Short mmCIF file of C-alpha atoms in Angstrom, two decimals:
data_model
loop_
_atom_site.label_atom_id
_atom_site.label_comp_id
_atom_site.label_asym_id
_atom_site.label_seq_id
_atom_site.Cartn_x
_atom_site.Cartn_y
_atom_site.Cartn_z
CA MET A 1 25.58 -6.28 18.96
CA ASN A 2 25.90 -9.83 18.57
CA ILE A 3 25.76 -10.71 14.88
CA SER A 4 24.91 -14.63 15.36
CA SER A 5 22.40 -13.90 17.36
CA MET A 6 20.36 -11.67 15.30
CA LYS A 7 17.78 -12.78 13.44
CA HIS A 8 15.87 -10.81 10.72
CA GLY A 9 12.50 -11.02 8.89
CA THR A 10 10.94 -9.39 5.84
CA GLY A 11 7.32 -7.57 6.14
CA ARG A 12 5.26 -6.61 3.31
CA ARG A 13 1.75 -5.00 2.68
CA LYS A 14 0.83 -2.94 0.04
CA THR A 15 3.73 -1.36 -1.43
CA ALA A 16 5.50 -0.74 2.14
CA VAL A 17 8.48 -3.04 2.50
CA ALA A 18 10.08 -3.59 6.17
CA ARG A 19 13.30 -5.29 7.01
CA VAL A 20 13.37 -6.04 10.60
CA TYR A 21 16.16 -7.13 12.92
CA LEU A 22 15.48 -8.84 16.10
CA THR A 23 18.47 -9.24 19.05
CA PRO A 24 17.97 -10.52 22.25
CA GLY A 25 17.29 -7.41 24.78
CA ASN A 26 15.10 -5.09 26.84
CA GLY A 27 12.56 -4.01 24.42
CA ALA A 28 13.55 -0.91 22.50
CA ILE A 29 12.30 -0.57 19.38
CA VAL A 30 13.75 1.69 16.65
CA ILE A 31 12.32 2.52 13.25
CA ASN A 32 13.84 4.12 10.60
CA GLY A 33 16.41 5.32 13.10
CA ARG A 34 13.67 7.27 15.37
CA PRO A 35 12.32 5.37 18.49
CA ALA A 36 8.83 3.84 17.61
CA GLU A 37 6.60 6.09 19.35
CA GLN A 38 7.96 8.92 17.71
CA TYR A 39 7.42 7.34 14.29
CA PHE A 40 4.01 5.57 14.84
CA PHE A 41 2.34 8.48 16.53
CA ASN A 42 -0.77 6.66 16.04
CA LYS A 43 -1.92 4.39 18.81
CA GLU A 44 -3.44 2.04 16.49
CA HIS A 45 -0.22 1.92 14.24
CA MET A 46 1.84 1.43 17.51
CA TYR A 47 -0.57 -1.73 18.03
CA MET A 48 -0.29 -3.25 15.06
CA VAL A 49 3.49 -3.29 15.75
CA MET A 50 3.31 -4.43 19.01
CA GLN A 51 0.96 -7.63 18.39
CA PRO A 52 3.27 -10.36 17.57
CA LEU A 53 4.94 -9.23 20.35
CA MET A 54 2.23 -9.76 22.69
CA ALA A 55 0.90 -12.87 21.14
CA THR A 56 4.51 -14.51 22.05
CA ALA A 57 5.13 -12.72 25.13
CA ASN A 58 8.02 -11.38 23.87
CA ASP A 59 7.56 -7.70 24.61
CA GLY A 60 10.25 -6.54 26.77
CA LYS A 61 12.54 -9.38 26.01
CA VAL A 62 13.96 -8.65 22.34
CA ASP A 63 15.74 -5.58 20.96
CA ILE A 64 13.59 -4.69 17.44
CA LYS A 65 15.80 -2.51 14.48
CA ILE A 66 13.12 -1.88 11.73
CA ASN A 67 13.87 -0.16 8.29
CA VAL A 68 10.83 0.40 6.57
CA ALA A 69 10.21 2.13 3.39
CA GLY A 70 7.05 2.60 0.57
CA GLY A 71 3.69 3.24 1.25
CA GLY A 72 1.58 4.99 4.01
CA LEU A 73 2.01 4.55 7.58
CA THR A 74 -0.74 2.01 7.83
CA GLY A 75 0.89 0.18 5.01
CA GLN A 76 4.37 0.36 7.04
CA ALA A 77 2.90 -0.58 10.37
CA GLY A 78 1.33 -3.79 8.31
CA ALA A 79 4.85 -4.46 7.11
CA ALA A 80 6.26 -4.09 10.22
CA ARG A 81 4.04 -6.55 12.30
CA HIS A 82 4.60 -9.01 9.20
CA GLY A 83 8.51 -8.73 9.41
CA ILE A 84 8.19 -8.96 13.47
CA ALA A 85 6.42 -12.22 13.10
CA ARG A 86 8.64 -13.63 10.42
CA ALA A 87 11.90 -12.73 12.54
CA LEU A 88 10.13 -14.25 16.06
CA VAL A 89 10.03 -17.18 14.31
CA ALA A 90 13.34 -17.15 13.23
CA PHE A 91 14.60 -16.41 16.51
CA ASP A 92 12.12 -19.36 18.48
CA ALA A 93 10.26 -21.37 15.93
CA THR A 94 8.04 -22.43 19.04
CA ASN A 95 6.62 -18.71 18.43
CA LEU A 96 4.93 -20.12 14.95
CA PRO A 97 1.61 -21.67 16.28
CA ALA A 98 0.68 -18.51 18.20
CA LEU A 99 1.59 -16.06 15.15
CA ARG A 100 0.03 -18.22 12.49
CA ALA A 101 -3.33 -18.67 14.73
CA ASN A 102 -3.16 -14.95 14.73
CA GLY A 103 -2.65 -14.16 11.14
CA PHE A 104 0.34 -12.57 11.83
CA MET A 105 2.18 -14.78 9.00
CA THR A 106 0.39 -14.20 6.39
CA ARG A 107 0.87 -11.37 3.86
CA ASP A 108 -1.85 -8.87 3.54
CA SER A 109 -1.95 -9.49 -0.46
CA ARG A 110 -4.53 -6.28 -0.70
CA MET A 111 -3.18 -3.97 -3.12
CA VAL A 112 -4.84 -0.71 -5.11
CA GLU A 113 -6.17 -2.14 -8.58
CA ARG A 114 -5.01 -0.45 -11.25
CA LYS A 115 -6.61 1.95 -13.68
CA LYS A 116 -7.79 0.87 -16.87
CA TYR A 117 -8.41 2.61 -20.18
CA GLY A 118 -11.38 3.82 -20.96
CA LYS A 119 -12.45 4.62 -17.39
CA ARG A 120 -12.35 7.33 -15.07
CA LYS A 121 -10.36 5.08 -12.30
CA ALA A 122 -10.32 1.57 -11.39
CA ARG A 123 -14.16 0.63 -12.16
CA ARG A 124 -15.51 4.24 -12.30
CA SER A 125 -16.94 4.98 -15.81
CA PHE A 126 -17.25 8.67 -17.16
CA GLN A 127 -20.58 10.25 -16.83
CA PHE A 128 -23.15 8.87 -19.39
CA SER A 129 -25.26 11.04 -21.23
CA LYS A 130 -27.84 9.74 -23.41
CA ARG A 131 -28.08 12.67 -25.44
#
């Protein structure tokens, strides 16, 4: 692997963080040491990961190595998509308009709301009893 041609991007979603390393190649995607199809066995998650590559017509042209940690599989898939989009822009700046138009460059800022004191959950109150 040629270090000078390697580009990287960091993606985040909920509490998941993905470090993406992109090199010219034949389209192999490895996530945490496993092939992407084995890691994201759900087709929707795999589709999320492939979206930036399909939007820029780079599927089959680059090898991707992803280290992802934290959160669940949906958050990890979203983090991987964000990281791949950032790495594709570092790889070739002409990819930016297509990725931005599809919303892949924007971090999804939705997080779980914290629990407040005096409440059962974040917003749910205890059952009210008049008598």
